[in-house]
């Protein structure tokens, strides 16, 4: 019991446990399909079982360490990033001789003789809830200098998954008692892998070292949003950190953007009060008798990144009475079974599924219409604002609790104070009243 509690404590401390997606992971399945004179041919598949966390460009990269002195003769549907030292081979040169190879996906439009099913997406792997048809990737690999039976074959070790950073941690390979069964295209016959093992990879935002998004809030006619604490990038004493943050100078910013580091993964933003590459603004727009409206605006302050297939996760108790939504797709996640308080939002294909780099078009927005439950609805204590917000699977920095707007601000009261004297003046001036 003590060991189990210690394991759970370490698991939560490293950030791999996600309360909004408690069973989410990427599973790697390695199916040995056939034998060759000095090894075997395997089909390797990546299944993204995460509800909302996806892999966008530049790509996923899968690596491992061979147990013996194996080589890769060829890869179908992918390629090794390095060939390594193959000088010992005189006639047929292997595709890769590295002890720790790394495989990447092929780009769209790859030659047909190098393709296979679920390949050639440029390393993009969609999330399960957002696009289940594209939540799997696969390639075929021929392994040489290996065992040629299930008893002599040894499993690789130390699997790594980079997507594109170091956020994923992979466990050891586990051999399955029942190998995978495959159905032929005509559906009339089933074949079986000679051997199957799986590897489970979980995500930790702490290992990813990514800059998080920020949540800002406003209510009704207020034009002053609550800003959040500074994130991981920032400017200090007017010293520019190339690739992370630049002083608010458009000329200098242009020189950095066109420099050698313009394709780096670190966000490139101008100095702002929040210092986040992504800001999510939740605005309580209207309050009616039976309904209320929240407006969501997602703004990209990153000059280096177009976010493809972006998504937003928000948790709020009134999502169980969501009536309509504009401009975004929506699905309920229900991480706690019957409790419907978590929504997954994403863009409409070919309309706003790409969040462009910083600039006048670098934002997307939507309005959510909620039906009120009189027993729970209130504008006090920040109830109208979300409890958690994730952008592309990374948790947003939330404002401090005492900064949440509690009630309509003074602009609403000032409107009333103008209308009331006007009505009184009309009553006094008109003798027919």
PDB file of N, CA, C and O in Angstrom, residues 64 68 77 87 91 95 101 132 147 174 180 194 199 211 231 246 303 312 317 369 386 391-392 426:
ATOM      1  N   UNK A  64      14.161   4.587 -29.795  1.00  0.00           N
ATOM      2  CA  UNK A  64      14.365   3.474 -28.861  1.00  0.00           C
ATOM      3  C   UNK A  64      15.830   3.066 -28.922  1.00  0.00           C
ATOM      4  O   UNK A  64      16.617   3.581 -29.733  1.00  0.00           O
ATOM      5  N   UNK A  68      20.284  -5.709 -28.862  1.00  0.00           N
ATOM      6  CA  UNK A  68      21.499  -6.391 -29.341  1.00  0.00           C
ATOM      7  C   UNK A  68      22.215  -5.486 -30.338  1.00  0.00           C
ATOM      8  O   UNK A  68      22.505  -4.332 -29.999  1.00  0.00           O
ATOM      9  N   UNK A  77       6.669   4.073 -44.949  1.00  0.00           N
ATOM     10  CA  UNK A  77       5.770   5.005 -44.288  1.00  0.00           C
ATOM     11  C   UNK A  77       6.462   5.916 -43.300  1.00  0.00           C
ATOM     12  O   UNK A  77       5.794   6.681 -42.600  1.00  0.00           O
ATOM     13  N   UNK A  87      29.571   1.137 -42.154  1.00  0.00           N
ATOM     14  CA  UNK A  87      30.778   0.801 -42.929  1.00  0.00           C
ATOM     15  C   UNK A  87      31.084  -0.693 -42.946  1.00  0.00           C
ATOM     16  O   UNK A  87      31.818  -1.164 -43.819  1.00  0.00           O
ATOM     17  N   UNK A  91      27.740  -4.951 -49.347  1.00  0.00           N
ATOM     18  CA  UNK A  91      26.850  -5.105 -50.495  1.00  0.00           C
ATOM     19  C   UNK A  91      25.551  -4.321 -50.312  1.00  0.00           C
ATOM     20  O   UNK A  91      25.330  -3.308 -50.972  1.00  0.00           O
ATOM     21  N   UNK A  95      19.213   0.807 -43.939  1.00  0.00           N
ATOM     22  CA  UNK A  95      18.625   2.138 -43.834  1.00  0.00           C
ATOM     23  C   UNK A  95      19.190   2.885 -42.627  1.00  0.00           C
ATOM     24  O   UNK A  95      19.418   4.101 -42.681  1.00  0.00           O
ATOM     25  N   UNK A 101      18.073   4.485 -32.920  1.00  0.00           N
ATOM     26  CA  UNK A 101      17.456   5.175 -34.057  1.00  0.00           C
ATOM     27  C   UNK A 101      16.246   6.001 -33.633  1.00  0.00           C
ATOM     28  O   UNK A 101      15.614   5.742 -32.600  1.00  0.00           O
ATOM     29  N   UNK A 132     -10.889  11.571 -34.488  1.00  0.00           N
ATOM     30  CA  UNK A 132     -10.486  10.188 -34.219  1.00  0.00           C
ATOM     31  C   UNK A 132      -9.930   9.457 -35.433  1.00  0.00           C
ATOM     32  O   UNK A 132      -9.106   8.553 -35.284  1.00  0.00           O
ATOM     33  N   UNK A 147      16.756 -11.767 -33.602  1.00  0.00           N
ATOM     34  CA  UNK A 147      16.232 -13.119 -33.492  1.00  0.00           C
ATOM     35  C   UNK A 147      15.204 -13.387 -34.578  1.00  0.00           C
ATOM     36  O   UNK A 147      14.522 -12.473 -35.053  1.00  0.00           O
ATOM     37  N   UNK A 174       6.018  -3.956 -23.090  1.00  0.00           N
ATOM     38  CA  UNK A 174       5.333  -5.074 -22.448  1.00  0.00           C
ATOM     39  C   UNK A 174       4.817  -6.033 -23.508  1.00  0.00           C
ATOM     40  O   UNK A 174       4.054  -5.638 -24.393  1.00  0.00           O
ATOM     41  N   UNK A 180      -1.864  -9.229 -31.769  1.00  0.00           N
ATOM     42  CA  UNK A 180      -2.911  -8.524 -32.502  1.00  0.00           C
ATOM     43  C   UNK A 180      -3.440  -9.364 -33.654  1.00  0.00           C
ATOM     44  O   UNK A 180      -2.681 -10.059 -34.337  1.00  0.00           O
ATOM     45  N   UNK A 194       2.814 -12.503 -35.174  1.00  0.00           N
ATOM     46  CA  UNK A 194       3.589 -13.548 -34.477  1.00  0.00           C
ATOM     47  C   UNK A 194       3.869 -13.146 -33.030  1.00  0.00           C
ATOM     48  O   UNK A 194       3.985 -13.998 -32.147  1.00  0.00           O
ATOM     49  N   UNK A 199       3.931  -0.089 -25.680  1.00  0.00           N
ATOM     50  CA  UNK A 199       4.622   0.889 -24.839  1.00  0.00           C
ATOM     51  C   UNK A 199       3.644   2.036 -24.597  1.00  0.00           C
ATOM     52  O   UNK A 199       3.016   2.531 -25.532  1.00  0.00           O
ATOM     53  N   UNK A 211       5.826  27.326 -22.861  1.00  0.00           N
ATOM     54  CA  UNK A 211       5.177  28.509 -22.320  1.00  0.00           C
ATOM     55  C   UNK A 211       3.673  28.272 -22.326  1.00  0.00           C
ATOM     56  O   UNK A 211       3.103  27.876 -23.338  1.00  0.00           O
ATOM     57  N   UNK A 231       4.363  34.687 -17.548  1.00  0.00           N
ATOM     58  CA  UNK A 231       4.640  33.288 -17.848  1.00  0.00           C
ATOM     59  C   UNK A 231       6.142  33.080 -17.966  1.00  0.00           C
ATOM     60  O   UNK A 231       6.923  33.877 -17.469  1.00  0.00           O
ATOM     61  N   UNK A 246      11.334  39.821 -27.257  1.00  0.00           N
ATOM     62  CA  UNK A 246      12.057  40.971 -27.772  1.00  0.00           C
ATOM     63  C   UNK A 246      11.383  42.242 -27.295  1.00  0.00           C
ATOM     64  O   UNK A 246      10.177  42.271 -27.058  1.00  0.00           O
ATOM     65  N   UNK A 303       4.980  35.302 -32.773  1.00  0.00           N
ATOM     66  CA  UNK A 303       5.348  35.635 -34.147  1.00  0.00           C
ATOM     67  C   UNK A 303       5.975  34.451 -34.881  1.00  0.00           C
ATOM     68  O   UNK A 303       6.346  34.573 -36.034  1.00  0.00           O
ATOM     69  N   UNK A 312      -9.355  24.111 -27.485  1.00  0.00           N
ATOM     70  CA  UNK A 312      -9.490  24.770 -26.195  1.00  0.00           C
ATOM     71  C   UNK A 312     -10.379  23.915 -25.306  1.00  0.00           C
ATOM     72  O   UNK A 312     -11.443  23.465 -25.729  1.00  0.00           O
ATOM     73  N   UNK A 317     -19.399  24.796 -14.546  1.00  0.00           N
ATOM     74  CA  UNK A 317     -20.572  23.979 -14.177  1.00  0.00           C
ATOM     75  C   UNK A 317     -21.786  24.201 -15.068  1.00  0.00           C
ATOM     76  O   UNK A 317     -22.684  23.352 -15.087  1.00  0.00           O
ATOM     77  N   UNK A 369     -24.010  30.525 -25.568  1.00  0.00           N
ATOM     78  CA  UNK A 369     -25.292  30.855 -24.944  1.00  0.00           C
ATOM     79  C   UNK A 369     -25.646  29.758 -23.940  1.00  0.00           C
ATOM     80  O   UNK A 369     -25.806  28.591 -24.316  1.00  0.00           O
ATOM     81  N   UNK A 386     -14.506  30.395 -15.911  1.00  0.00           N
ATOM     82  CA  UNK A 386     -14.144  28.966 -15.924  1.00  0.00           C
ATOM     83  C   UNK A 386     -13.215  28.583 -14.774  1.00  0.00           C
ATOM     84  O   UNK A 386     -12.480  29.423 -14.246  1.00  0.00           O
ATOM     85  N   UNK A 391      -5.140  25.197 -23.456  1.00  0.00           N
ATOM     86  CA  UNK A 391      -4.982  25.462 -24.886  1.00  0.00           C
ATOM     87  C   UNK A 391      -3.999  24.446 -25.445  1.00  0.00           C
ATOM     88  O   UNK A 391      -2.861  24.353 -24.989  1.00  0.00           O
ATOM     89  N   UNK A 392      -4.452  23.671 -26.450  1.00  0.00           N
ATOM     90  CA  UNK A 392      -3.623  22.616 -27.045  1.00  0.00           C
ATOM     91  C   UNK A 392      -3.021  21.691 -25.993  1.00  0.00           C
ATOM     92  O   UNK A 392      -1.879  21.242 -26.106  1.00  0.00           O
ATOM     93  N   UNK A 426     -39.170  64.325 -17.803  1.00  0.00           N
ATOM     94  CA  UNK A 426     -40.305  64.183 -18.711  1.00  0.00           C
ATOM     95  C   UNK A 426     -41.618  64.224 -17.952  1.00  0.00           C
ATOM     96  O   UNK A 426     -42.593  64.866 -18.354  1.00  0.00           O
TER      97      UNK A 426
END
